[in-house]
Every structure is written in C-alpha cells, then in structure tokens.
CSV table of C-alpha atoms in Angstrom, one decimal:
chain,number,residue,atom,x,y,z
A,7,LEU,CA,32.6,-35.7,19.9
A,8,SER,CA,33.2,-39.3,18.9
A,9,GLN,CA,35.5,-39.9,21.9
A,10,HIS,CA,32.5,-39.4,24.1
A,11,LEU,CA,30.4,-42.1,22.6
A,12,LYS,CA,29.4,-45.0,24.9
A,13,PRO,CA,29.2,-48.6,23.8
A,14,GLY,CA,26.4,-49.2,21.4
A,15,GLU,CA,26.0,-45.5,20.4
A,16,LYS,CA,26.6,-44.2,16.9
A,17,MET,CA,27.8,-40.9,15.8
A,18,PRO,CA,24.9,-38.8,14.3
A,19,ASN,CA,25.2,-37.5,10.8
A,20,ILE,CA,26.3,-34.0,11.7
A,21,ALA,CA,27.1,-33.1,8.1
A,22,LEU,CA,23.5,-33.8,7.0
A,23,LEU,CA,22.1,-31.9,10.0
A,24,THR,CA,24.2,-28.9,9.1
A,25,LEU,CA,23.1,-29.1,5.5
A,26,LEU,CA,19.4,-29.3,6.5
A,27,VAL,CA,19.9,-26.2,8.8
A,28,GLY,CA,21.4,-24.4,5.9
A,29,ARG,CA,18.5,-25.3,3.6
A,30,TRP,CA,16.1,-24.1,6.3
A,31,VAL,CA,17.8,-20.7,6.4
A,32,SER,CA,17.9,-20.5,2.6
A,33,ALA,CA,14.2,-21.4,2.3
A,34,GLY,CA,13.2,-18.6,4.7
A,35,ASN,CA,15.3,-16.1,2.8
A,36,ALA,CA,13.8,-17.3,-0.5
A,37,THR,CA,10.3,-16.9,0.8
A,38,LEU,CA,11.1,-13.4,1.9
A,39,VAL,CA,12.6,-12.4,-1.4
A,40,LYS,CA,9.5,-13.8,-3.2
A,41,ALA,CA,7.1,-11.9,-0.8
A,42,ASP,CA,9.0,-8.7,-1.3
A,43,ALA,CA,8.9,-9.0,-5.1
A,44,ALA,CA,5.2,-9.6,-5.0
A,45,HIS,CA,4.6,-6.6,-2.8
A,46,GLU,CA,6.8,-4.4,-5.1
A,47,ALA,CA,4.8,-5.6,-8.1
A,48,GLU,CA,1.5,-4.8,-6.3
A,49,LEU,CA,2.7,-1.3,-5.5
A,50,SER,CA,3.6,-0.7,-9.2
A,51,ASP,CA,0.3,-1.7,-10.8
A,52,ASP,CA,-2.0,0.7,-8.9
A,53,GLU,CA,-0.7,3.8,-10.6
A,54,LEU,CA,-3.2,3.7,-13.5
A,55,PRO,CA,-6.4,3.6,-11.3
A,56,ARG,CA,-5.1,6.4,-9.1
A,57,GLN,CA,-4.3,8.5,-12.2
A,58,GLU,CA,-7.8,7.9,-13.6
A,59,ARG,CA,-9.3,8.7,-10.2
A,60,GLU,CA,-7.5,12.1,-10.1
A,61,GLU,CA,-8.3,12.9,-13.8
A,62,SER,CA,-12.0,12.2,-13.4
A,63,ALA,CA,-12.1,14.0,-10.1
A,64,VAL,CA,-10.8,17.1,-11.8
A,65,VAL,CA,-13.5,16.9,-14.5
A,66,ILE,CA,-16.3,16.3,-11.9
A,67,ARG,CA,-15.1,19.1,-9.7
A,68,GLY,CA,-14.9,21.5,-12.6
A,69,VAL,CA,-18.5,20.8,-13.5
A,70,LEU,CA,-19.8,21.2,-10.0
A,71,VAL,CA,-17.8,24.4,-9.4
A,72,ASP,CA,-19.3,25.9,-12.6
A,73,LEU,CA,-22.8,24.6,-11.7
A,74,ARG,CA,-22.6,26.1,-8.2
A,75,ALA,CA,-21.5,29.4,-9.6
A,76,ALA,CA,-24.3,29.4,-12.2
A,77,VAL,CA,-27.0,28.4,-9.8
A,78,ASP,CA,-25.9,30.9,-7.2
A,79,ALA,CA,-25.9,33.7,-9.8
A,80,ALA,CA,-29.2,32.7,-11.3
A,81,TYR,CA,-31.3,31.6,-8.3
A,82,GLY,CA,-29.4,32.3,-5.1
A,83,PRO,CA,-28.6,30.3,-1.9
A,84,LEU,CA,-32.0,28.5,-1.7
A,85,ALA,CA,-31.4,26.8,-5.0
A,86,LEU,CA,-28.0,25.7,-3.9
A,87,THR,CA,-29.5,24.0,-0.9
A,88,LYS,CA,-32.1,22.3,-3.0
A,89,LEU,CA,-29.5,20.9,-5.4
A,90,GLY,CA,-27.1,19.9,-2.6
A,91,LEU,CA,-24.5,22.6,-3.5
A,92,SER,CA,-24.8,24.8,-0.4
A,93,GLN,CA,-21.3,23.8,0.8
A,94,ALA,CA,-17.9,24.3,-0.9
A,95,ILE,CA,-17.2,21.7,-3.6
A,96,PRO,CA,-15.1,18.9,-1.9
A,97,VAL,CA,-11.6,18.0,-3.1
A,98,ASP,CA,-11.4,14.5,-1.8
A,99,PRO,CA,-12.4,12.1,-4.7
A,100,SER,CA,-14.6,9.9,-2.5
A,101,VAL,CA,-16.5,12.8,-1.0
A,102,LEU,CA,-16.6,14.4,-4.4
A,103,ALA,CA,-18.2,11.3,-6.0
A,104,THR,CA,-20.9,11.2,-3.3
A,105,THR,CA,-21.6,14.9,-3.8
A,106,ALA,CA,-21.8,14.6,-7.5
A,107,ASP,CA,-24.1,11.6,-7.3
A,108,ALA,CA,-26.5,13.4,-5.1
A,109,VAL,CA,-26.4,16.6,-7.3
A,110,HIS,CA,-27.0,14.5,-10.4
A,111,LYS,CA,-30.1,12.9,-8.9
A,112,ASN,CA,-31.4,16.3,-7.8
A,113,LEU,CA,-30.8,17.8,-11.3
A,114,ASN,CA,-32.9,14.9,-12.8
A,115,ASP,CA,-35.6,15.1,-10.2
A,116,ALA,CA,-38.6,16.6,-12.0
A,117,ASP,CA,-40.4,17.2,-8.7
A,118,LEU,CA,-37.6,19.3,-7.4
A,119,LYS,CA,-38.5,22.9,-8.2
A,120,LEU,CA,-36.0,25.7,-8.1
A,121,PRO,CA,-36.9,29.2,-6.9
A,122,LYS,CA,-37.8,31.9,-9.5
A,123,PRO,CA,-34.6,33.1,-11.2
A,124,LYS,CA,-33.3,36.5,-10.3
A,125,ARG,CA,-33.3,37.5,-14.0
A,126,ALA,CA,-35.4,36.0,-16.7
A,127,GLY,CA,-32.4,35.5,-18.9
A,128,THR,CA,-30.2,33.7,-16.3
A,129,LYS,CA,-31.9,30.2,-16.2
A,130,ILE,CA,-29.7,27.1,-16.2
A,131,ASP,CA,-30.0,24.0,-18.3
A,132,ARG,CA,-30.4,21.3,-15.6
A,133,LYS,CA,-30.5,18.5,-18.1
A,134,ALA,CA,-27.2,19.6,-19.8
A,135,PHE,CA,-25.4,19.7,-16.5
A,136,ALA,CA,-26.8,16.3,-15.5
A,137,GLU,CA,-25.6,14.8,-18.8
A,138,GLU,CA,-22.2,16.3,-18.3
A,139,LEU,CA,-21.9,14.7,-14.9
A,140,ALA,CA,-23.0,11.4,-16.2
A,141,ALA,CA,-20.6,11.5,-19.2
A,142,GLU,CA,-18.4,8.4,-19.6
A,143,ASP,CA,-15.3,10.3,-18.6
A,144,ALA,CA,-16.9,11.9,-15.6
A,145,LEU,CA,-18.9,10.3,-12.7
A,146,PRO,CA,-18.9,6.7,-14.0
A,147,LYS,CA,-15.2,6.9,-14.5
A,148,LEU,CA,-14.6,8.3,-11.1
A,149,LYS,CA,-16.8,5.6,-9.4
A,150,LYS,CA,-14.9,2.9,-11.3
A,151,ALA,CA,-11.6,4.4,-10.4
A,152,LEU,CA,-12.5,4.6,-6.7
A,153,LEU,CA,-13.5,0.9,-6.7
A,154,ASP,CA,-10.2,0.0,-8.5
A,155,VAL,CA,-8.1,2.0,-6.0
A,156,ALA,CA,-10.0,0.4,-3.0
A,157,ARG,CA,-9.3,-3.1,-4.5
A,158,GLU,CA,-5.6,-2.2,-5.1
A,159,ASP,CA,-5.3,-1.0,-1.5
A,160,ARG,CA,-6.7,-4.3,-0.2
A,161,GLU,CA,-4.3,-6.2,-2.3
A,162,LYS,CA,-1.5,-4.0,-1.2
A,163,GLU,CA,-2.3,-4.7,2.4
A,164,GLN,CA,-2.4,-8.4,1.7
A,165,THR,CA,1.1,-8.4,0.1
A,166,GLN,CA,2.4,-6.2,2.8
A,167,ARG,CA,1.1,-8.6,5.5
A,168,ALA,CA,2.6,-11.5,3.6
A,169,LYS,CA,6.0,-9.7,3.4
A,170,TYR,CA,6.0,-8.9,7.2
A,171,GLU,CA,5.1,-12.5,8.0
A,172,ALA,CA,7.9,-13.8,5.7
A,173,MET,CA,10.3,-11.3,7.3
A,174,GLU,CA,9.5,-12.5,10.8
A,175,GLN,CA,9.9,-16.1,9.8
A,176,ASN,CA,13.2,-15.3,8.0
A,177,ASP,CA,14.5,-13.6,11.1
A,178,VAL,CA,13.6,-16.6,13.2
A,179,SER,CA,15.2,-19.2,10.9
A,180,PHE,CA,18.2,-17.0,10.2
A,181,SER,CA,19.0,-16.2,13.8
A,182,GLY,CA,18.3,-19.7,15.0
A,183,GLY,CA,20.0,-21.5,12.1
A,184,ALA,CA,23.0,-19.1,11.9
A,185,GLY,CA,23.4,-19.3,15.7
A,186,TRP,CA,23.4,-23.0,15.6
A,187,LEU,CA,25.9,-23.1,12.8
A,188,SER,CA,28.1,-20.6,14.5
A,189,ALA,CA,28.0,-22.5,17.8
A,190,SER,CA,28.7,-25.8,16.0
A,191,CYS,CA,31.7,-24.3,14.3
A,192,ALA,CA,33.0,-22.8,17.5
A,193,LEU,CA,32.6,-26.2,19.3
A,194,ALA,CA,34.6,-27.8,16.5
A,195,GLY,CA,37.4,-25.2,16.9
A,196,LEU,CA,36.6,-23.4,13.6
A,197,GLN,CA,36.6,-19.9,15.2
A,198,ASP,CA,37.1,-18.0,11.9
A,199,LEU,CA,34.1,-19.8,10.3
A,200,ALA,CA,32.0,-19.3,13.5
A,201,ALA,CA,32.6,-15.6,13.4
A,202,LYS,CA,31.6,-15.4,9.7
A,203,VAL,CA,28.2,-17.1,10.3
A,204,ARG,CA,27.4,-15.7,13.7
A,205,PRO,CA,24.0,-13.8,13.6
A,206,SER,CA,23.8,-10.1,14.6
A,207,GLY,CA,22.5,-9.4,18.1
A,208,ARG,CA,21.2,-6.0,17.0
A,209,LYS,CA,19.6,-6.6,13.6
A,210,PRO,CA,17.7,-9.8,13.0
A,211,GLY,CA,18.3,-11.5,9.6
A,212,GLN,CA,21.9,-10.2,9.4
A,213,ARG,CA,25.3,-11.6,10.3
A,214,GLN,CA,27.2,-9.9,13.0
A,215,ALA,CA,30.1,-9.4,10.6
A,216,ASP,CA,27.9,-7.4,8.2
A,217,ASP,CA,26.5,-5.4,11.1
A,218,GLU,CA,30.0,-4.6,12.3
A,219,GLU,CA,31.0,-3.5,8.8
A,220,VAL,CA,28.1,-1.1,8.6
A,221,VAL,CA,28.9,0.4,12.0
A,222,ALA,CA,32.6,0.7,11.0
A,223,ASP,CA,31.6,2.7,7.9
A,224,GLU,CA,29.4,5.0,10.0
A,225,VAL,CA,32.2,5.9,12.4
A,226,PRO,CA,33.8,9.2,11.3
A,227,ILE,CA,37.5,9.4,10.8
A,228,GLN,CA,39.1,11.3,13.7
A,229,GLY,CA,41.7,13.9,12.9
A,230,PRO,CA,45.2,14.0,14.5
C-alpha cells in the first residue's frame, strides 16, 4: 500500500495493528476458557447437597409413610385429615419438607384431638413420631439441603450466564478479528495464510479450515 501514499502521509504500523487484533482474539478466547472452567467447577460442587437432600428425603418419607399407616389403622380417615396425612405421601423433596413440617406441628399441637381409637390397644405415640421427624438427620437436614441446593442452582445459573456471555463475545471477536486478518493476508497476496485464519461461516468461533475438516470426516466413503 505504500505506493498509494500521498505527499505528507505516513504508512501506518500494520504489524502493530495485526498484533493488537490477535491479542483481542486471544483475550476473548481466554475469557471463555475461564468462564467455562468456572461453570464446570460450579457443576461439580453441588453433588453433596443434592445427595444429602435425597438421603434425608428418604428418611422423612419413611417416617411419614409409617405414621400414615399407623394413624389410619388406629383412628381412621378423620385422624389422617386432622394430622395433614389425608393425601399420599409426596415424593418431591420440597413438597415432602412442607408436608413434614405441617405434620410435625400438628403432632405437637396439644389442642388437636384425634378421634377415639378403633381399638384400645392401637394408640400411637405422637411425641415419638414428632421427635423422629425433628431428628438431626431428618427434617432439619432436609430443610438445610433444600436451601443449599437452591443456592447452588442460583450460582449455576450465574456461571452459565457468564459462560454464554463470554461465548457470544468470543464469537464476535474471533469472527471479526479472524476475518480482518484473513482479508489483510489476502490483500497482501498471502492466500495460504488467509485460508488458514479465515473464520467459518457456519460455526462462530471456529476457522473455516477446521469446519471443513469436520465435514470431510463426516462424509462417508463411497464404494466403487
């Protein structure tokens, strides 16, 4: 381009501009890699609270199932309604925690009177069942695990959002930067180099050469 300079004009530092564009592309890719690593790390550290949620839910559900069967056998449907056990015991941990909390309060409510038992020898120990629900490895553990899982889900959404934003920015910088570099190389007559850095028109964030290699690998070999 130097032959097209007019008197008083200076040739711009194309080498530095090219280097800066390359740094811009690299910075976008580095941000994406970092965001992806942060998201993967966030996905891996929520296993424990989910495991504790499931374990405590099994304990709680077992207690409620046994309590429901005992109340039904001893007092009948009316007692189930009074204690909040008229419906089938839920499986979902969140609904299970709500049900268990209500049942626990009903069991401890001295003003809540159950019907006369069907048989004198089939009374239930409300206090014992309430204590079992309130045990450290039961309802308190389930409530804590639910809070922990909810927090992990929010954090996962944040890292996922950051990853998507980094991916979009990387696509912009890569396509724009690689396109500029490819066009500059082609303008300078460096066709081989231009082909190497030319961005893919189908897949943002990839080179056309890489995209073509993938397509070539996917094409089945035709027989004679």
